[in-house]
Amino acid sequence: WSSDVCSSDLGSAPITFTTSTLLIGSMVSCNLLVDSGNNQARPVDTVLPDPLVVTMAPCKPGTLVTFTIKSGGGTVTPIATPVSSQCKASTTYRLGAKSGPASITASSAITGTAQFDLTALPGPPTKILPFSGNQQTGPVGRDLPAPIVIRVLDAYENPTPRIEVEFEVRSEEHTSELQSHLNLVCRL
């Protein structure tokens, strides 16, 4: 005799065998598989449009599945939810305030974990700050010694890439040193 059973099928009931030879098949655990909602990317601090959904196999309706934020911050709602009669459990996820990768796992007492890999993109630009090369002087008609570098940030201080910035150079002549002072005005 052999049997494949999910560990939740055993519960705490006693098992009695009355045969002198017993061959027990492998005990298989239930699995959680990512069903949908993986690989989404949206701006920081927003709710992802698609819920994070896992499927349990074999199906054990009512089993509590817990969604845990492993990296990236944010919130999952609900944190724990039972497996439905369609073998699925789901949650919604609001991305954290820090841009970059986010990881959410789903697990239960009778399964391994399923992992969702998501991305929090920077929000819209709200600030322009000098980074380096500010307040330099140099001879008229010559390049300054160092490049002028700025940072464009969102409301949560995340760098915002690929933003076109327009510079306006204003010069004021100084005395006999023939140097120019640069005032940079940045506009998005």
XYZ file of C-alpha atoms in Angstrom:
188
model
C 0.000 0.000 0.000
C 1.252 3.498 -0.767
C -0.375 6.877 -0.585
C 0.407 10.508 -1.292
C -1.140 12.778 1.302
C -0.915 16.466 2.062
C 0.348 17.048 5.599
C -2.879 18.852 6.562
C -4.856 15.646 5.864
C -3.240 13.940 8.862
C -4.266 16.448 11.508
C -3.915 15.057 15.014
C -5.875 11.835 14.403
C -4.092 8.644 15.472
C -2.967 6.312 12.702
C -2.980 2.573 13.384
C -1.543 -0.006 10.984
C -2.226 -3.704 11.512
C -0.058 -5.176 8.805
C 3.394 -6.557 9.356
C 4.736 -4.996 6.124
C 3.952 -1.413 5.288
C 5.286 0.676 2.417
C 4.418 4.323 2.822
C 4.652 6.456 -0.300
C 6.202 9.857 -0.284
C 4.437 12.507 1.718
C 3.996 15.474 -0.599
C 3.459 18.985 0.598
C 1.019 21.364 -0.963
C 2.488 24.026 -3.224
C 1.759 27.696 -3.732
C 2.338 28.912 -7.277
C 2.318 32.497 -8.525
C -0.866 32.809 -10.582
C -0.905 36.506 -11.550
C 0.299 39.948 -10.514
C 4.036 39.242 -10.790
C 6.549 41.621 -12.443
C 4.460 44.795 -12.123
C 6.149 48.219 -12.101
C 4.477 51.463 -10.983
C 5.520 54.737 -9.308
C 6.354 54.708 -5.596
C 3.533 54.881 -3.050
C 0.835 53.644 -5.445
C -1.392 50.565 -5.313
C -0.545 48.060 -8.036
C -3.412 47.709 -10.526
C -3.405 43.898 -10.476
C -3.758 41.886 -7.251
C -1.048 39.396 -6.260
C -2.647 35.962 -6.725
C -1.367 32.490 -5.809
C -2.840 29.065 -6.591
C -2.577 26.155 -4.139
C -2.011 22.648 -5.492
C -3.417 20.315 -4.379
C -6.286 22.561 -3.406
C -7.065 22.909 0.321
C -9.828 25.564 0.586
C -9.748 27.527 3.816
C -5.983 27.216 4.316
C -4.671 30.571 5.496
C -2.070 32.165 3.162
C 0.139 34.932 4.558
C 1.669 37.617 2.320
C 4.955 39.004 3.656
C 6.952 42.000 2.424
C 10.561 40.822 2.111
C 11.974 44.026 0.572
C 10.823 47.361 -0.768
C 8.489 48.440 2.031
C 4.870 49.291 1.418
C 1.751 47.481 2.609
C -0.216 44.365 1.655
C -3.973 44.228 2.254
C -4.991 41.790 3.585
C -1.872 40.320 5.170
C -3.501 36.877 5.426
C -6.394 35.395 3.470
C -7.877 31.884 3.111
C -7.572 29.815 -0.051
C -10.852 29.960 -2.011
C -12.788 27.025 -3.446
C -11.087 27.939 -6.764
C -7.710 27.184 -5.033
C -6.636 30.855 -5.056
C -5.597 33.482 -2.478
C -4.874 37.128 -3.239
C -3.841 40.470 -1.792
C -3.299 44.021 -3.009
C 0.021 45.802 -2.624
C 0.831 49.483 -2.149
C 4.441 50.122 -3.134
C 6.771 51.747 -0.627
C 8.278 55.242 -0.878
C 11.746 54.043 -1.964
C 12.250 53.306 -5.664
C 13.762 49.980 -6.672
C 12.930 46.281 -6.446
C 10.274 44.951 -4.087
C 9.682 41.348 -3.081
C 6.529 39.822 -1.570
C 6.233 36.178 -0.547
C 3.119 34.091 -0.002
C 3.215 31.087 2.344
C 1.084 28.892 4.562
C 1.608 26.318 7.301
C 1.448 23.453 4.758
C 3.331 24.958 1.798
C 6.574 26.449 0.721
C 6.670 30.031 -0.517
C 5.782 31.739 -3.764
C 7.601 34.984 -4.561
C 6.422 38.099 -6.398
C 9.112 40.369 -7.873
C 7.894 43.934 -8.365
C 9.411 47.364 -9.073
C 8.753 50.750 -7.507
C 9.581 53.436 -10.064
C 10.472 57.018 -9.049
C 7.532 59.392 -8.850
C 7.201 62.601 -10.869
C 10.030 65.124 -10.384
C 9.480 67.698 -7.654
C 12.980 69.013 -6.837
C 16.173 70.051 -8.586
C 19.253 70.210 -6.380
C 22.912 70.964 -7.110
C 25.080 67.872 -6.776
C 28.555 69.040 -7.746
C 30.354 71.769 -9.687
C 28.438 74.629 -8.090
C 30.065 78.056 -7.460
C 33.050 77.642 -9.810
C 34.969 80.413 -11.481
C 37.189 80.315 -14.541
C 38.592 82.431 -17.360
C 36.138 83.832 -19.891
C 35.826 81.611 -22.965
C 37.204 78.517 -21.212
C 35.548 75.441 -19.785
C 35.102 75.300 -16.045
C 37.385 72.850 -14.221
C 34.544 70.445 -13.306
C 31.163 69.637 -14.879
C 28.045 71.060 -13.305
C 25.892 68.186 -12.050
C 22.374 68.372 -10.642
C 19.965 65.846 -9.163
C 16.291 65.674 -10.087
C 14.272 64.060 -7.273
C 10.700 62.982 -6.627
C 8.746 63.859 -3.471
C 10.420 60.971 -1.578
C 13.997 61.985 -2.545
C 14.304 59.218 -5.173
C 16.495 60.198 -8.160
C 14.329 60.657 -11.240
C 16.172 59.431 -14.362
C 15.769 60.560 -17.952
C 14.256 63.955 -17.152
C 15.069 66.702 -19.622
C 16.384 69.790 -17.867
C 16.932 73.164 -19.491
C 19.844 75.277 -18.272
C 20.111 79.019 -18.625
C 23.561 80.566 -18.204
C 23.869 84.123 -16.946
C 27.275 85.729 -16.643
C 28.430 88.773 -14.767
C 31.838 90.243 -15.463
C 34.049 90.805 -12.484
C 36.826 93.320 -12.187
C 40.142 92.962 -13.964
C 40.335 89.194 -13.314
C 38.130 88.641 -16.409
C 36.340 85.784 -14.742
C 32.683 84.979 -15.027
C 30.360 83.843 -12.328
C 27.704 81.348 -13.435
C 24.205 81.407 -12.078
C 22.320 78.349 -13.231
C 18.584 78.475 -13.537
C 17.065 75.019 -14.076
C 13.599 74.406 -15.444
C 11.780 71.129 -15.973
